[in-house]
Amino acid sequence: MKKTLSKIAFFAALPVLLFTTVSYKSDFFEIAKQLEIFTTLFKELNMNYVDETNPAELMDTAINAMLEDLDPYTHYWNEQEVQAARIDNAGEYTGIGATVGIKADKIVILEPYKDYPADKAGLKAGDEIIKIGNISVENFSEDAGELLKGAPNSKVELTFIRQGETKTTTLTRGAVEIKAVPFYELLEDKTGYIVLSQFNRNASAETVNALKELKEQGAEKIILDLRGNPGGLLSEAINVTNIFVPQGELITSTKSAVEKYNQTFSTTKKAIDPEIPLAVLINGRSASASEIVAGALQDLDRAVVIGARSFGKGLVQRPKDLTYGTQLKVTISRYYTPSGRCIQALDYRHRDEEGNAVRYSEKDYNEFKTRNGRKVYDGGGISPDIKLETSEFSDVTNALLFENAIFDYATNYYYTHNLNSPEDFSFTEKDFSDFKAYLNTVGFEYQTATEEELQDVIDAAKKEGYQQDLSAALKSIEEAISTSKEQALNNKKAEIMSLISEEIIKRYFYKEGLYEYYVKKNPEILKAKEILQDKAQYQNILKG
């Protein structure tokens, strides 16, 4: 009943939302007309349809269909999702202390946090939870992950599968603190290394604390690691940039069809250290607020950016409160770097034949200039000053991640190998050969963009009667693609081996061990140290 009321409340509030936020740019009559059509349709459908209907499910479908036509960041949030968002921003919640994923009829432990409830209960990455208390995950129609949450110190029995064997454990829930800066350390060459994993409300404060402690220990250079950081609060992105940039500098601006959302955001405080040499690490999973920070520091020639092109999320969302504790998270504008770049990589206003947003191509990129006159471009995330192959995510790598091939291989590796310390680990050529053999045993396959295009050609040939005439040529192309796909694993060996190494290290030594491994062997960190150590090279990069 509660869920039904929430859905109905959304549409009850919709006229107010529309008329108060966009009435001046839309036709009053057209809005009222469409709302009346929908209301009468919804009523007649529920009263007259041949089978019994579920109003809540119908409304849920209507909401999702409407929002999916816009962009993937505009969402309707129910009460539970609103609370979860507040937890993410606050940096603390009560739960099991692990990242989990939903896989068919199971909840998979992706990463347990050291010394938190899941870890203390003996759960490992790869464990598949099939029962929570007396409730089978398979038979639970709602979000089964919610069953893992509960009051502090409450206990719950979990039934899980590990390597084909069914086990049970009792877990005691507790407060879980989500650190924005989970790791920082002074390296041997007086370089301070800071990992900033998300932009919650504590991001800038934790970064300032890390910087000050590192400088007290003797740090003369800083590496700020934003790899895998999905973003968060815009205000914290400004504050983090302000640590290294003087007061009064433009960091980002937003542009919208609604004039009141056109804003500029500048630094408002005295910088903690506006001079210390700085390198910023990014990759394809660095998004949103991470891109604001990296883009601003690059445009202002304040840091050397190293790694791979960032995700390309240049859209700004704002939550709008609805009734019954629900929210509409709506895209209101696009953000731009100080030089004027919009880093948005996908154009949701234009879609292909399958309804997918079109990615801006390099020929559509516009050129901009940094403060020192270096050329930078819009339309596809932040492109680093120094590109490294180990940071990139190719098609085959993305397919491996999507199919959980690297994750599952690391699980098997953990149960068949002993490892004493992160420093002792090295993923060898023999290990990579074993990984390729493993892919064959699990039947790993993926489809390239070329194969998708080829299938369109084959379908067209069938319709037009040319399939027989072209069969030999098409078969030859298919064989060539197959050979290229096999070669792709070897061509992208560096990035694949890097990801496998990271996943394996976490199994034995948690995230803390991964960072210890990073500072010794990670190619991006080693490159950053090299550039920061060479003052002439550092300055030449920033001067262009």
mmCIF file of N, CA and C in Angstrom, residues 181-235:
data_model
loop_
_atom_site.group_PDB
_atom_site.id
_atom_site.type_symbol
_atom_site.label_atom_id
_atom_site.label_comp_id
_atom_site.label_asym_id
_atom_site.label_seq_id
_atom_site.Cartn_x
_atom_site.Cartn_y
_atom_site.Cartn_z
ATOM 1 N N VAL A 181 38.647 9.897 1.785
ATOM 2 C CA VAL A 181 40.081 9.670 1.591
ATOM 3 C C VAL A 181 40.450 8.411 2.369
ATOM 4 N N PRO A 182 40.366 7.248 1.732
ATOM 5 C CA PRO A 182 40.630 5.999 2.443
ATOM 6 C C PRO A 182 42.112 5.711 2.663
ATOM 7 N N PHE A 183 42.984 6.478 1.972
ATOM 8 C CA PHE A 183 44.414 6.177 2.072
ATOM 9 C C PHE A 183 45.241 7.392 1.681
ATOM 10 N N TYR A 184 46.293 7.640 2.444
ATOM 11 C CA TYR A 184 47.314 8.611 2.043
ATOM 12 C C TYR A 184 48.627 8.208 2.690
ATOM 13 N N GLU A 185 49.733 8.510 1.982
ATOM 14 C CA GLU A 185 51.035 8.062 2.470
ATOM 15 C C GLU A 185 52.147 8.895 1.854
ATOM 16 N N LEU A 186 53.198 9.107 2.637
ATOM 17 C CA LEU A 186 54.386 9.773 2.119
ATOM 18 C C LEU A 186 55.277 8.736 1.458
ATOM 19 N N LEU A 187 55.584 8.946 0.187
ATOM 20 C CA LEU A 187 56.441 8.023 -0.544
ATOM 21 C C LEU A 187 57.907 8.391 -0.325
ATOM 22 N N GLU A 188 58.787 7.495 -0.786
ATOM 23 C CA GLU A 188 60.195 7.614 -0.418
ATOM 24 C C GLU A 188 60.885 8.840 -1.010
ATOM 25 N N ASP A 189 60.329 9.452 -2.065
ATOM 26 C CA ASP A 189 60.983 10.597 -2.710
ATOM 27 C C ASP A 189 60.323 11.921 -2.327
ATOM 28 N N LYS A 190 59.726 11.963 -1.143
ATOM 29 C CA LYS A 190 59.048 13.159 -0.619
ATOM 30 C C LYS A 190 57.811 13.526 -1.430
ATOM 31 N N THR A 191 57.189 12.512 -2.054
ATOM 32 C CA THR A 191 55.924 12.697 -2.756
ATOM 33 C C THR A 191 54.792 12.212 -1.871
ATOM 34 N N GLY A 192 53.806 13.061 -1.663
ATOM 35 C CA GLY A 192 52.628 12.663 -0.900
ATOM 36 C C GLY A 192 51.584 12.081 -1.837
ATOM 37 N N TYR A 193 51.049 10.923 -1.488
ATOM 38 C CA TYR A 193 50.045 10.239 -2.317
ATOM 39 C C TYR A 193 48.709 10.254 -1.581
ATOM 40 N N ILE A 194 47.661 10.818 -2.208
ATOM 41 C CA ILE A 194 46.334 10.928 -1.601
ATOM 42 C C ILE A 194 45.303 10.282 -2.517
ATOM 43 N N VAL A 195 44.538 9.331 -1.981
ATOM 44 C CA VAL A 195 43.438 8.716 -2.721
ATOM 45 C C VAL A 195 42.142 9.409 -2.316
ATOM 46 N N LEU A 196 41.455 10.011 -3.282
ATOM 47 C CA LEU A 196 40.137 10.620 -3.034
ATOM 48 C C LEU A 196 39.111 9.784 -3.790
ATOM 49 N N SER A 197 38.330 8.971 -3.056
ATOM 50 C CA SER A 197 37.482 7.961 -3.688
ATOM 51 C C SER A 197 36.075 8.431 -3.993
ATOM 52 N N GLN A 198 35.612 9.512 -3.340
ATOM 53 C CA GLN A 198 34.274 10.037 -3.616
ATOM 54 C C GLN A 198 34.166 11.448 -3.056
ATOM 55 N N PHE A 199 33.158 12.172 -3.536
ATOM 56 C CA PHE A 199 32.944 13.550 -3.085
ATOM 57 C C PHE A 199 31.711 13.611 -2.183
ATOM 58 N N ASN A 200 31.838 13.033 -0.972
ATOM 59 C CA ASN A 200 30.775 13.194 0.013
ATOM 60 C C ASN A 200 31.041 14.464 0.810
ATOM 61 N N ARG A 201 30.287 14.674 1.881
ATOM 62 C CA ARG A 201 30.395 15.923 2.634
ATOM 63 C C ARG A 201 31.738 16.077 3.349
ATOM 64 N N ASN A 202 32.467 14.989 3.461
ATOM 65 C CA ASN A 202 33.742 15.036 4.170
ATOM 66 C C ASN A 202 34.953 15.131 3.230
ATOM 67 N N ALA A 203 34.705 15.179 1.925
ATOM 68 C CA ALA A 203 35.795 15.054 0.947
ATOM 69 C C ALA A 203 36.883 16.111 1.127
ATOM 70 N N SER A 204 36.508 17.375 1.135
ATOM 71 C CA SER A 204 37.530 18.422 1.212
ATOM 72 C C SER A 204 38.219 18.429 2.570
ATOM 73 N N ALA A 205 37.469 18.229 3.645
ATOM 74 C CA ALA A 205 38.062 18.221 4.980
ATOM 75 C C ALA A 205 39.086 17.090 5.113
ATOM 76 N N GLU A 206 38.747 15.905 4.603
ATOM 77 C CA GLU A 206 39.671 14.776 4.684
ATOM 78 C C GLU A 206 40.895 14.998 3.794
ATOM 79 N N THR A 207 40.693 15.633 2.639
ATOM 80 C CA THR A 207 41.818 15.910 1.745
ATOM 81 C C THR A 207 42.760 16.940 2.369
ATOM 82 N N VAL A 208 42.194 17.967 2.991
ATOM 83 C CA VAL A 208 43.007 18.975 3.679
ATOM 84 C C VAL A 208 43.818 18.329 4.797
ATOM 85 N N ASN A 209 43.166 17.482 5.586
ATOM 86 C CA ASN A 209 43.848 16.806 6.682
ATOM 87 C C ASN A 209 45.014 15.951 6.158
ATOM 88 N N ALA A 210 44.752 15.207 5.074
ATOM 89 C CA ALA A 210 45.805 14.362 4.485
ATOM 90 C C ALA A 210 46.968 15.211 3.992
ATOM 91 N N LEU A 211 46.662 16.320 3.307
ATOM 92 C CA LEU A 211 47.712 17.191 2.769
ATOM 93 C C LEU A 211 48.566 17.771 3.890
ATOM 94 N N LYS A 212 47.922 18.252 4.931
ATOM 95 C CA LYS A 212 48.661 18.861 6.038
ATOM 96 C C LYS A 212 49.571 17.844 6.728
ATOM 97 N N GLU A 213 49.043 16.644 6.955
ATOM 98 C CA GLU A 213 49.864 15.617 7.606
ATOM 99 C C GLU A 213 51.055 15.216 6.736
ATOM 100 N N LEU A 214 50.809 15.090 5.442
ATOM 101 C CA LEU A 214 51.890 14.716 4.529
ATOM 102 C C LEU A 214 52.960 15.800 4.466
ATOM 103 N N LYS A 215 52.548 17.054 4.473
ATOM 104 C CA LYS A 215 53.522 18.149 4.440
ATOM 105 C C LYS A 215 54.331 18.188 5.738
ATOM 106 N N GLU A 216 53.679 17.895 6.850
ATOM 107 C CA GLU A 216 54.391 17.834 8.129
ATOM 108 C C GLU A 216 55.433 16.722 8.122
ATOM 109 N N GLN A 217 55.149 15.655 7.350
ATOM 110 C CA GLN A 217 56.087 14.538 7.244
ATOM 111 C C GLN A 217 57.197 14.808 6.231
ATOM 112 N N GLY A 218 57.072 15.916 5.494
ATOM 113 C CA GLY A 218 58.113 16.282 4.549
ATOM 114 C C GLY A 218 57.718 16.252 3.086
ATOM 115 N N ALA A 219 56.437 16.109 2.778
ATOM 116 C CA ALA A 219 55.998 16.051 1.375
ATOM 117 C C ALA A 219 56.284 17.363 0.659
ATOM 118 N N GLU A 220 56.899 17.254 -0.525
ATOM 119 C CA GLU A 220 57.197 18.422 -1.345
ATOM 120 C C GLU A 220 56.465 18.376 -2.675
ATOM 121 N N LYS A 221 55.785 17.283 -2.956
ATOM 122 C CA LYS A 221 55.023 17.082 -4.185
ATOM 123 C C LYS A 221 53.808 16.237 -3.828
ATOM 124 N N ILE A 222 52.727 16.348 -4.617
ATOM 125 C CA ILE A 222 51.489 15.624 -4.295
ATOM 126 C C ILE A 222 50.936 14.909 -5.522
ATOM 127 N N ILE A 223 50.506 13.658 -5.324
ATOM 128 C CA ILE A 223 49.725 12.918 -6.313
ATOM 129 C C ILE A 223 48.313 12.770 -5.763
ATOM 130 N N LEU A 224 47.326 13.294 -6.489
ATOM 131 C CA LEU A 224 45.914 13.167 -6.105
ATOM 132 C C LEU A 224 45.267 12.133 -7.018
ATOM 133 N N ASP A 225 44.863 11.019 -6.447
ATOM 134 C CA ASP A 225 44.335 9.895 -7.224
ATOM 135 C C ASP A 225 42.814 9.949 -7.271
ATOM 136 N N LEU A 226 42.266 10.259 -8.455
ATOM 137 C CA LEU A 226 40.816 10.322 -8.667
ATOM 138 C C LEU A 226 40.324 9.163 -9.525
ATOM 139 N N ARG A 227 41.131 8.153 -9.719
ATOM 140 C CA ARG A 227 40.719 7.014 -10.539
ATOM 141 C C ARG A 227 39.567 6.272 -9.870
ATOM 142 N N GLY A 228 38.551 5.977 -10.652
ATOM 143 C CA GLY A 228 37.414 5.243 -10.125
ATOM 144 C C GLY A 228 36.490 6.076 -9.265
ATOM 145 N N ASN A 229 36.770 7.367 -9.119
ATOM 146 C CA ASN A 229 35.918 8.243 -8.302
ATOM 147 C C ASN A 229 34.699 8.651 -9.131
ATOM 148 N N PRO A 230 33.481 8.222 -8.732
ATOM 149 C CA PRO A 230 32.289 8.481 -9.545
ATOM 150 C C PRO A 230 31.703 9.868 -9.376
ATOM 151 N N GLY A 231 32.261 10.663 -8.454
ATOM 152 C CA GLY A 231 31.757 12.015 -8.258
ATOM 153 C C GLY A 231 31.019 12.177 -6.951
ATOM 154 N N GLY A 232 30.059 13.100 -6.934
ATOM 155 C CA GLY A 232 29.315 13.390 -5.712
ATOM 156 C C GLY A 232 28.897 14.846 -5.680
ATOM 157 N N LEU A 233 29.185 15.516 -4.567
ATOM 158 C CA LEU A 233 28.709 16.874 -4.346
ATOM 159 C C LEU A 233 29.540 17.904 -5.114
ATOM 160 N N LEU A 234 28.854 18.758 -5.862
ATOM 161 C CA LEU A 234 29.521 19.823 -6.613
ATOM 162 C C LEU A 234 30.276 20.759 -5.673
ATOM 163 N N SER A 235 29.662 21.092 -4.546
ATOM 164 C CA SER A 235 30.301 22.007 -3.595
ATOM 165 C C SER A 235 31.635 21.466 -3.111
#
